[in-house]
XYZ file of C-alpha atoms in Angstrom:
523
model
C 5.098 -28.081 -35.031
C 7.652 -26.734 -32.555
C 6.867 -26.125 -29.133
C 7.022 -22.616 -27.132
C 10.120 -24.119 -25.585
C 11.682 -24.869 -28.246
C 11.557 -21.823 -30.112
C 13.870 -18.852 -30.103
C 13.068 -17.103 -26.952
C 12.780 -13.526 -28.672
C 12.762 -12.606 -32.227
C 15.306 -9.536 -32.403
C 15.046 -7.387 -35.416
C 18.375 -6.239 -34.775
C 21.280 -9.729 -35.538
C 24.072 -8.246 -35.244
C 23.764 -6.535 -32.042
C 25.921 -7.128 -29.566
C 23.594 -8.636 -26.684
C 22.552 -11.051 -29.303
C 26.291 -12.574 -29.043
C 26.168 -13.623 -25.529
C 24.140 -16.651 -24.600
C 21.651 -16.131 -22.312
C 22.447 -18.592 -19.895
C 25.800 -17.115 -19.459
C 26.720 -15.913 -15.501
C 26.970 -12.273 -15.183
C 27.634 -10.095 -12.082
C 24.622 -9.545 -9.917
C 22.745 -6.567 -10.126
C 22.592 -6.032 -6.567
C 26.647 -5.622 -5.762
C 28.436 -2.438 -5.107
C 27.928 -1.074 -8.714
C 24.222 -0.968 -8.465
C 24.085 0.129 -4.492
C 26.366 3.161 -5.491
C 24.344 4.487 -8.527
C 23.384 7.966 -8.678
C 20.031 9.537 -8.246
C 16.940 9.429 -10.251
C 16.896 10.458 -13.931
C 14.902 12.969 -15.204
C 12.748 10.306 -17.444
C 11.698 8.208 -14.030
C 10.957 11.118 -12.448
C 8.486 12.493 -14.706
C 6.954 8.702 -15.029
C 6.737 8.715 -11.128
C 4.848 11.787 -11.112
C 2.328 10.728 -13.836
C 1.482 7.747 -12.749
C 1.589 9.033 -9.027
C -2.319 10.799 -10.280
C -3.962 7.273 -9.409
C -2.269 7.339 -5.304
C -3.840 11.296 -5.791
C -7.175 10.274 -7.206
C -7.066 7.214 -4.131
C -5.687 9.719 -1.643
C -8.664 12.580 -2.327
C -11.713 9.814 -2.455
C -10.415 8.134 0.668
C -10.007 11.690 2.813
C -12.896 13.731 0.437
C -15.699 11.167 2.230
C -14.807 12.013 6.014
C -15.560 16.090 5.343
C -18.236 14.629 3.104
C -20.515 12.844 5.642
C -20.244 15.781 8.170
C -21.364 18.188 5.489
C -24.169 16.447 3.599
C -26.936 17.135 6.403
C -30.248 16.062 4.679
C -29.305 16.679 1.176
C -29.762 12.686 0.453
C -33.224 11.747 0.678
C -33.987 14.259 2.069
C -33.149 13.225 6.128
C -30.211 13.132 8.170
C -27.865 10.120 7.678
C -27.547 7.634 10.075
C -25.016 5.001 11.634
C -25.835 2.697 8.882
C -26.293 5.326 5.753
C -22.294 6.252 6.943
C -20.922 2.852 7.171
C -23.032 1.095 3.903
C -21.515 4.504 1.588
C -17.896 3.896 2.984
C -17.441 0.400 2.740
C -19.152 0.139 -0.456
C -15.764 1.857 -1.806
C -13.875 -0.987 -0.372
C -15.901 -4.076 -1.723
C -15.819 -2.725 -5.156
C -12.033 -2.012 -4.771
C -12.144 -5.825 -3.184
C -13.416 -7.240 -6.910
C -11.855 -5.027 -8.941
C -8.058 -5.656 -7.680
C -8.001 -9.576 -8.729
C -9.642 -9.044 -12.155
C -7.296 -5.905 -12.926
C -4.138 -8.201 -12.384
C -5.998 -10.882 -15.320
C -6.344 -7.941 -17.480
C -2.905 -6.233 -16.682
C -1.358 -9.544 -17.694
C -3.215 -10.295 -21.039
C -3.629 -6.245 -22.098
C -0.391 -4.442 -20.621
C -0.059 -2.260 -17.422
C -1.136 0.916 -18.928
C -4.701 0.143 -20.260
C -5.638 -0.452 -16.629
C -4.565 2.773 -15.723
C -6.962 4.638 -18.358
C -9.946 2.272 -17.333
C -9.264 2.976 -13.675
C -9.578 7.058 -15.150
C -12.450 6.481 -16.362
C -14.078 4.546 -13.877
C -12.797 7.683 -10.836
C -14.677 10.303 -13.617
C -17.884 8.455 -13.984
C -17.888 7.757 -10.151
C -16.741 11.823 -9.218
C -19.841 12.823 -11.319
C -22.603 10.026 -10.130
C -21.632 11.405 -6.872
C -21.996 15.056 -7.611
C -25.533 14.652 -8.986
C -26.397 12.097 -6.187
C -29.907 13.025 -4.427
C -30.608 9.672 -2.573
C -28.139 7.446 -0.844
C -28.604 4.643 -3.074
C -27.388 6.886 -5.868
C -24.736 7.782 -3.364
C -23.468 4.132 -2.656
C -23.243 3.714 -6.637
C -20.974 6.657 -7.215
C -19.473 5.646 -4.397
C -19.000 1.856 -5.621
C -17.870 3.429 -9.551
C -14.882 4.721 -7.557
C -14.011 2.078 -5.605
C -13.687 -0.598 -9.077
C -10.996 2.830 -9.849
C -9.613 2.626 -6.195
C -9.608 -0.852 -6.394
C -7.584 -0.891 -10.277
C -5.335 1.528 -8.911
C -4.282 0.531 -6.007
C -3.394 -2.842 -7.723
C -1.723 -1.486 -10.840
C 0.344 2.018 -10.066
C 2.589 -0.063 -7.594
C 3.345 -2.615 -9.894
C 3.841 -0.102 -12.898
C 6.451 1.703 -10.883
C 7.913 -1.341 -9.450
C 8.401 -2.752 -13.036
C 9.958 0.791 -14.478
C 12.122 1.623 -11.311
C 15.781 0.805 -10.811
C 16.513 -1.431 -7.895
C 19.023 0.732 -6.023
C 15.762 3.436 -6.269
C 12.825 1.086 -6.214
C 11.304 1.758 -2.466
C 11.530 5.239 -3.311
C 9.722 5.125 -6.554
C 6.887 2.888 -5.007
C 6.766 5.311 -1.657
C 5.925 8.130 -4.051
C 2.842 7.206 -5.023
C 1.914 6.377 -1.300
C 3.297 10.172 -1.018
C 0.745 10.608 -3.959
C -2.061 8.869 -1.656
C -1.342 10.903 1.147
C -0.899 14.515 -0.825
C -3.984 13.567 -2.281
C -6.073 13.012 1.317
C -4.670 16.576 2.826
C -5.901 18.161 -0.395
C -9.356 16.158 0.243
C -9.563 17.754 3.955
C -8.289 21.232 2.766
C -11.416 21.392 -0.087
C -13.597 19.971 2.660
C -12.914 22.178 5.559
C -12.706 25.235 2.890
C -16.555 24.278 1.838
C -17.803 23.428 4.972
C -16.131 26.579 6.286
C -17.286 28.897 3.547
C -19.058 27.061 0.919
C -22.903 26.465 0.395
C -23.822 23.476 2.629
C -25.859 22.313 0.163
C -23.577 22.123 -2.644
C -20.157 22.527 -1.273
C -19.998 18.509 -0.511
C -20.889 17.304 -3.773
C -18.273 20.154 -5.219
C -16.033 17.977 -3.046
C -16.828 14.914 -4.351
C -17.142 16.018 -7.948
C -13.142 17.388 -8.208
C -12.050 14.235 -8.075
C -12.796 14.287 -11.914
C -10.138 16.540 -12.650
C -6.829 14.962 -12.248
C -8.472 11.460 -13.398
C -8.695 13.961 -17.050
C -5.284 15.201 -16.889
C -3.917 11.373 -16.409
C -6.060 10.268 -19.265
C -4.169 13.031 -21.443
C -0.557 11.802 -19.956
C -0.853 8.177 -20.513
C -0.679 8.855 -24.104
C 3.048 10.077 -23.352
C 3.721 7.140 -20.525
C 5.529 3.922 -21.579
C 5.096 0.034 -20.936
C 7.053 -1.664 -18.554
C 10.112 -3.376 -19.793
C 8.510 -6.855 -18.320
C 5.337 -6.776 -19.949
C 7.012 -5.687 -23.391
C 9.416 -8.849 -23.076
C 6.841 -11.462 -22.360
C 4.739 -9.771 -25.170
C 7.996 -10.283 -27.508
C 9.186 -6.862 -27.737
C 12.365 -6.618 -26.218
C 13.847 -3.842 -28.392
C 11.296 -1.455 -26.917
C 12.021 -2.929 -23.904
C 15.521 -1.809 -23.987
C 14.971 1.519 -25.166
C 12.513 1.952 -21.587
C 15.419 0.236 -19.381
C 17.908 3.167 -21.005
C 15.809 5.687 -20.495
C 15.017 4.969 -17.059
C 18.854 4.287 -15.910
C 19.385 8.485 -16.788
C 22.699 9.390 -17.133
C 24.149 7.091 -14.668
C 26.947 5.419 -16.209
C 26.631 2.214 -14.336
C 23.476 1.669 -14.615
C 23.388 2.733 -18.555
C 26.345 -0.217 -18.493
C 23.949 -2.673 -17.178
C 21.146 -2.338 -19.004
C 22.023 -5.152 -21.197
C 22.007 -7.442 -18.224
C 18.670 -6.176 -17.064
C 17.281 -7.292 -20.069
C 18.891 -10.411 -20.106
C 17.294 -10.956 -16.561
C 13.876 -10.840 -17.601
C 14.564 -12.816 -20.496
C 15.740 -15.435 -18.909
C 13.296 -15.529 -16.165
C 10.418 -15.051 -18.759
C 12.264 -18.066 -20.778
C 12.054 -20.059 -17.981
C 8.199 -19.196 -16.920
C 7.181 -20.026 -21.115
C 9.453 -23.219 -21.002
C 7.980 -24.616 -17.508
C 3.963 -23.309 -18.682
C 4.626 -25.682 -22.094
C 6.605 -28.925 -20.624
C 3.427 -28.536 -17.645
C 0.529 -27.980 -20.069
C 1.408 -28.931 -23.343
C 0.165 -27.295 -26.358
C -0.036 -23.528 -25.832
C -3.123 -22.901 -27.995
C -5.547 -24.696 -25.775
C -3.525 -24.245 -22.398
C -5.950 -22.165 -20.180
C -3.327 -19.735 -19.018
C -5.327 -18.182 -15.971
C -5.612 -21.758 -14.045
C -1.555 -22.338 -14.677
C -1.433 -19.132 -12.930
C -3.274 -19.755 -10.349
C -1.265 -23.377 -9.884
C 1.686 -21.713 -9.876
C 1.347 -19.104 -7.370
C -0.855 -21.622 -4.840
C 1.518 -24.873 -4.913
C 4.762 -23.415 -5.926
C 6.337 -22.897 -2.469
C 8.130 -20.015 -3.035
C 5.300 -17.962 -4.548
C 3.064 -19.222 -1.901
C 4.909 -18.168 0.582
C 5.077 -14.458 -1.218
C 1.619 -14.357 -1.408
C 1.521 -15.605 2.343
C 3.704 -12.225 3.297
C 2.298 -9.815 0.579
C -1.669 -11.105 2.051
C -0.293 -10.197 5.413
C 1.231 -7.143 5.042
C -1.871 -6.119 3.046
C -4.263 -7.561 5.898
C -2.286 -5.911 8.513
C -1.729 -2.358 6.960
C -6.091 -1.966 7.240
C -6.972 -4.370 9.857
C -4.332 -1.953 12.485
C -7.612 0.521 12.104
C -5.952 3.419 10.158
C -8.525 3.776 7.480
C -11.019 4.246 10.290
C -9.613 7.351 10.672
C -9.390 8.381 7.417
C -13.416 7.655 6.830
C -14.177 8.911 10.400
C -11.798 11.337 11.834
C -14.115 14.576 11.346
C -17.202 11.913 12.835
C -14.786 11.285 15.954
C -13.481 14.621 16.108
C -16.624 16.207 16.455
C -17.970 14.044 18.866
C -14.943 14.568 20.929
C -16.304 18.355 20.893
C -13.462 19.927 18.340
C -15.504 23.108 16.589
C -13.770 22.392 13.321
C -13.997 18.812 12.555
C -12.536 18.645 9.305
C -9.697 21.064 10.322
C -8.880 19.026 12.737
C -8.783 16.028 10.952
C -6.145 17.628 8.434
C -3.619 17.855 11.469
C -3.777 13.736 11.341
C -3.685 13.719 7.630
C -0.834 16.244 7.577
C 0.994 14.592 10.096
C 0.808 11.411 7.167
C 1.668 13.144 4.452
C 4.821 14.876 6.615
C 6.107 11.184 7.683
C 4.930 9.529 4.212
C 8.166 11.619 3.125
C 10.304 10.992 5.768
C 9.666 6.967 4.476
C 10.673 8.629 0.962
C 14.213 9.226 2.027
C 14.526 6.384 5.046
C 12.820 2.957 3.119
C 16.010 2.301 0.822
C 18.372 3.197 3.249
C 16.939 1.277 6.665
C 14.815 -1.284 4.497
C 11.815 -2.813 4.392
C 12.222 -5.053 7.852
C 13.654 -2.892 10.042
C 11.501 -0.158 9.319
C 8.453 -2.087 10.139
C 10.136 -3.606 13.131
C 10.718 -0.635 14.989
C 7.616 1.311 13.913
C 4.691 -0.953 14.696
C 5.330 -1.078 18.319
C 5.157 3.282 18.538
C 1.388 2.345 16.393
C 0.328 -0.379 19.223
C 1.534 1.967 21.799
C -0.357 5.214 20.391
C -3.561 2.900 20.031
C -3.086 2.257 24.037
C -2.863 5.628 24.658
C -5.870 6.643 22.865
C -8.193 4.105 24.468
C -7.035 5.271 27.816
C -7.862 8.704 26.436
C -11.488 7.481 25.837
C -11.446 5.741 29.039
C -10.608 9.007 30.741
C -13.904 11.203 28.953
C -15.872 7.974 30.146
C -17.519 7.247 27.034
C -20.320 4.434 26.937
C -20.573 4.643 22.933
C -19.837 6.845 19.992
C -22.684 9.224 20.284
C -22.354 9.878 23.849
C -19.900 12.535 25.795
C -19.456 13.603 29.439
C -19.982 17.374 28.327
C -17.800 17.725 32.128
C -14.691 16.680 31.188
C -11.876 18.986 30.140
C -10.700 19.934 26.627
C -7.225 17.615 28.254
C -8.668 14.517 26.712
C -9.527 14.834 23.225
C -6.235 16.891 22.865
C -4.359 13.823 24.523
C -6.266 11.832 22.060
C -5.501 13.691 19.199
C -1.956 14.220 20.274
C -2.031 9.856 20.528
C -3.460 9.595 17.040
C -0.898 11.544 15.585
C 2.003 9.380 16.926
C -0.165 6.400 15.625
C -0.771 8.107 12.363
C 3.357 9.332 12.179
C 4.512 5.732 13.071
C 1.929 4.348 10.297
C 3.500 6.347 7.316
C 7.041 5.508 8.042
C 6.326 1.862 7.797
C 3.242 -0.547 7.616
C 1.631 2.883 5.257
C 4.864 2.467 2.586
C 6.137 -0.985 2.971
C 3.016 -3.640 2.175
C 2.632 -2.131 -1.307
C 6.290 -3.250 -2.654
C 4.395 -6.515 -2.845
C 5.573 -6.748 -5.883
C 8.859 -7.334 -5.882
C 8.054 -10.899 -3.769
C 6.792 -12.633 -6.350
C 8.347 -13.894 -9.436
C 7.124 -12.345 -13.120
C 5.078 -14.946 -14.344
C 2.379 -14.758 -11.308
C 3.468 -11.017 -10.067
C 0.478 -9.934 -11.520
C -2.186 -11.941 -9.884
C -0.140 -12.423 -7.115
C -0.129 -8.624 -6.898
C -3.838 -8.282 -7.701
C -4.857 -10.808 -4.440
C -2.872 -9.444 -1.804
C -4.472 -5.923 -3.254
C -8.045 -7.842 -2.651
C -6.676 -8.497 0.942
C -6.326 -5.164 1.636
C -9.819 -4.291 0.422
C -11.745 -6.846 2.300
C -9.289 -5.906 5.234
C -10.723 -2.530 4.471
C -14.122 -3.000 3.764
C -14.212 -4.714 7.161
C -13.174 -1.922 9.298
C -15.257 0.495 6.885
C -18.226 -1.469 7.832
C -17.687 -2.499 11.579
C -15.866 0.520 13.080
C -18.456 2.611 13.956
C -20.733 -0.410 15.248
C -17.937 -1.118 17.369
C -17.876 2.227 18.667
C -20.924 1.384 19.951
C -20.829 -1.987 20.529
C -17.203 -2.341 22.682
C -17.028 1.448 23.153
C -14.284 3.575 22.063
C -11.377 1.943 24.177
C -12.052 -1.325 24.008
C -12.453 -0.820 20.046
C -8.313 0.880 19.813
C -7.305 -1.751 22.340
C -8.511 -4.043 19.775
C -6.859 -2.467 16.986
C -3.594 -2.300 19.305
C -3.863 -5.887 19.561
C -3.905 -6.586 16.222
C -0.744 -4.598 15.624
C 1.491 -6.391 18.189
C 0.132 -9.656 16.442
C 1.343 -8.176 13.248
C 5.178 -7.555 14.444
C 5.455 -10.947 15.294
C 4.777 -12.473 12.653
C 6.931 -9.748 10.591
C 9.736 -10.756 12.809
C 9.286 -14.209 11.592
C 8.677 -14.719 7.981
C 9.499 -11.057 6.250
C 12.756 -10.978 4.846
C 14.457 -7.516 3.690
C 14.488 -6.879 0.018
C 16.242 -3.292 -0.080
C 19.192 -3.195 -2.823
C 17.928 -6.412 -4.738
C 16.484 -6.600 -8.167
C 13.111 -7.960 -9.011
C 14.711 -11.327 -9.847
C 16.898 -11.572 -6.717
C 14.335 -10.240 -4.317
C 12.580 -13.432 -5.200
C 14.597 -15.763 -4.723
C 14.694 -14.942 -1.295
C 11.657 -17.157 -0.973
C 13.448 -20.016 -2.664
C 13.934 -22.495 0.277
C 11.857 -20.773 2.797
C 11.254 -17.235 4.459
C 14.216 -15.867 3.724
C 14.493 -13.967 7.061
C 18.037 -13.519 8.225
């Protein structure tokens, strides 16, 4: 029998049409030159796509902001006693190790059964989670709902980016991705809004787990709108169905007459670079039928240099975007805010989650225009220095630990502080908040997916780490010692970005990996 390699690469219904002519190994003009840098806007098609699948950064957004108002507001309500350090930290980071094993099995499954279906399960999954939640009366029961959400949080996080980076057009990929971090951050300032409303006005004993419970809703109306949402063009070509694959790449190019031009060549990218994945898999493993296609992947993307080294820079920008402290805010801020001596917690914790949601869309308009490098280089350093600033903040209302306060000190402090947390927060959202989740346009298509999927796990244990330690370290190192730590870790991150991050801004999926081709790529 003949092998995968040497089979046609694509059975096309169609044998007269016109790309069927052209031999796939023919040279054709890049798709990053001046054609493709000077296309027009957005069509109406991508547009619509971005906003659908922009529900999951929502649903992520509102259950990473919805807990802060939540564990100011729950009092006794779970077994029946107040919660402590422990109760606070063991319901947060449970969210993040679920998310942590959920991420690397979602890229298997989003590989073998299409991008979509992990979508609807990752719907499902925030539902059942929003309702455990609701109906929660112990904290056990809490840290299940809690853990449902995170296996969503977890598929999610992994799959929207890579859904959108697969659909986008390259001049308008950053954009595309950035809007479902937009979605993320929308969806936290509508988690603090609901929670300050409740806790303003609300029941105390049921406006928290009306909190929790909403996040329901827009994991419904997704479920409804995938039934209208497409593949990507990538996954239909490896799973031989390359005319539907062309009809998507039309439809997302809009009316631009360039890209509607190239559209031919698009598909002849991914062809060929799928070609070449099948051809290398069978001459490496022999016959397909009892090749274990999981460990090839795994081969590939840990001794293939290039993919190594984009899982190297995806792991660190993942790594560095949670272990820099921000999420500590997002769990915490009404826990810190009130024990600064703020009246309104929760309102004052939707100044720092405005403040991301304001500069998430200044990142909109600035990430394809300044790029991926640059706009990390030259906004870490305002995050290290904000971090300094709060710890000498701290240092100033001479606290010994997180549940202590010089009642003397002026209300100068915690407004310095909060002042300091919103540069930190600003400088966040312009760059290391955007830029770590175009992880996958660093690695090649045949281990995108996993590849994808493990830097995703990187920034769940980063996150289930800070979940879990940050208010022990409160404690432990006190407040300044605990953002001079955080500081730290962001001036370690800007060197190494210096070093081994390379811009991709401009560059098709193909070409932005083969950056990595005979080393970093930085220039």
């Amino acid at each position: 029998m003949a092998s995968q390699a040497e089979a046609p690469l694509l059975a096309r219904q169609d044998e007269d049409d016109e790309f069927d002519e052209t031999p796939l190994d023919e040279p054709h003009t890049p798709l990053s030159d001046s054609n493709t840098k000077h296309a027009s806007g957005l069509g109406y098609f991508v547009w619509l796509l971005t906003l659908s699948a922009g529900i999951s950064g929502l649903l992520f957004g509102y259950d990473t902001g919805v807990i802060s108002a939540t564990l100011v507001s729950i009092g006794t309500s779970l077994s029946a006693r107040e919660l402590s350090s422990l109760d606070k930290s063991i319901i947060t980071s449970s969210t993040s190790l679920f998310a942590l094993f959920a991420s690397p099995i979602s890229s298997i499954l989003a590989d073998r059964l299409g991008r979509k279906p992990i979508i609807l399960v990752a719907d499902v999954l925030f539902i059942f989670g929003a309702l455990i939640q609701a109906f929660s009366i112990s904290v056990p029961q809490m840290v299940l709902g809690r853990s449902v959400v995170g296996l969503a949080i977890g598929a999610a996080s992994f799959v929207t980016p890579l859904y959108l980076a697969e659909l986008a057009p390259a001049a308008h990929r950053g954009m595309v991705v950035t809007m479902n971090v937009l979605s993320i951050t929308l969806g936290q300032v509508v988690a603090y809004v609901i929670g300050w409303i409740l806790a303003e006005h609300g029941d105390p004993a049921t406006g928290w787990r009306l909190m929790v419970g909403l996040g329901a809703v827009p994991a419904v109306l997704q479920c409804v709108l995938l039934f209208f949402m497409p593949e990507t063009p990538r996954w239909l070509v490896k799973a031989k169905r390359s005319d539907a694959a062309r009809v998507i790449i039309q439809k997302t190019s809009g009316s631009d007459p360039v890209a509607l031009q190239m559209v031919d060549i698009v598909l002849k990218d991914i062809e060929i670079e799928v070609r070449e994945e099948e051809d290398s898999a069978s001459l490496g493993n022999g016959d397909s039928k009892s090749r274990r296609s999981w460990l090839v992947g795994w081969r590939k993307l840990l001794f293939v240099p290039k993919n190594r080294r984009a899982l190297t820079i995806a792991c660190l920008l993942q790594g560095l975007q949670q272990l820099c402290g921000f999420n500590s805010l997002m769990y915490f801020s009404a826990t810190i805010f009130l024990m600064l001596g703020f009246t309104m917690p929760t309102l004052t914790s939707l100044t720092v989650a405005s403040t991301n949601f304001i500069f998430t869309v200044a990142a909109l308009l600035l990430i394809d225009r300044i790029g991926r490098r640059r706009i990390l280089l030259h906004s870490i350093p305002f995050m290290a220095g904000g971090l300094l600033a709060t710890a000498g903040g701290f240092t100033a209302l001479d606290m010994p630990s997180i549940v202590t306060r010089d009642s003397s000190a002026s209300q100068s402090a915690p407004i310095f502080i909060l002042v300091n947390i919103m540069i930190y927060v600003a400088a966040y959202a312009l760059g290391l908040g955007n830029v770590p989740w175009m992880q996958s346009e660093l690695f090649p298509l045949n281990v995108r997916s996993l590849g994808s999927g493990l830097a995703t796990a990187t920034n769940w244990l980063a996150n289930f780490i800070v979940g879990l330690t940050f208010l022990p370290l409160m404690d432990a190192l006190t407040p300044p010692w605990t953002f001079m730590l955080y500081s730290a870790v962001c001036v370690a991150g800007w060197i190494a970005v210096w070093f081994i991050y390379p811009e991709t801004v401009g560059l098709s999926l193909e070409e932005a990996t083969s950056l990595l081709e005979h080393g970093w790529g930085v220039r």
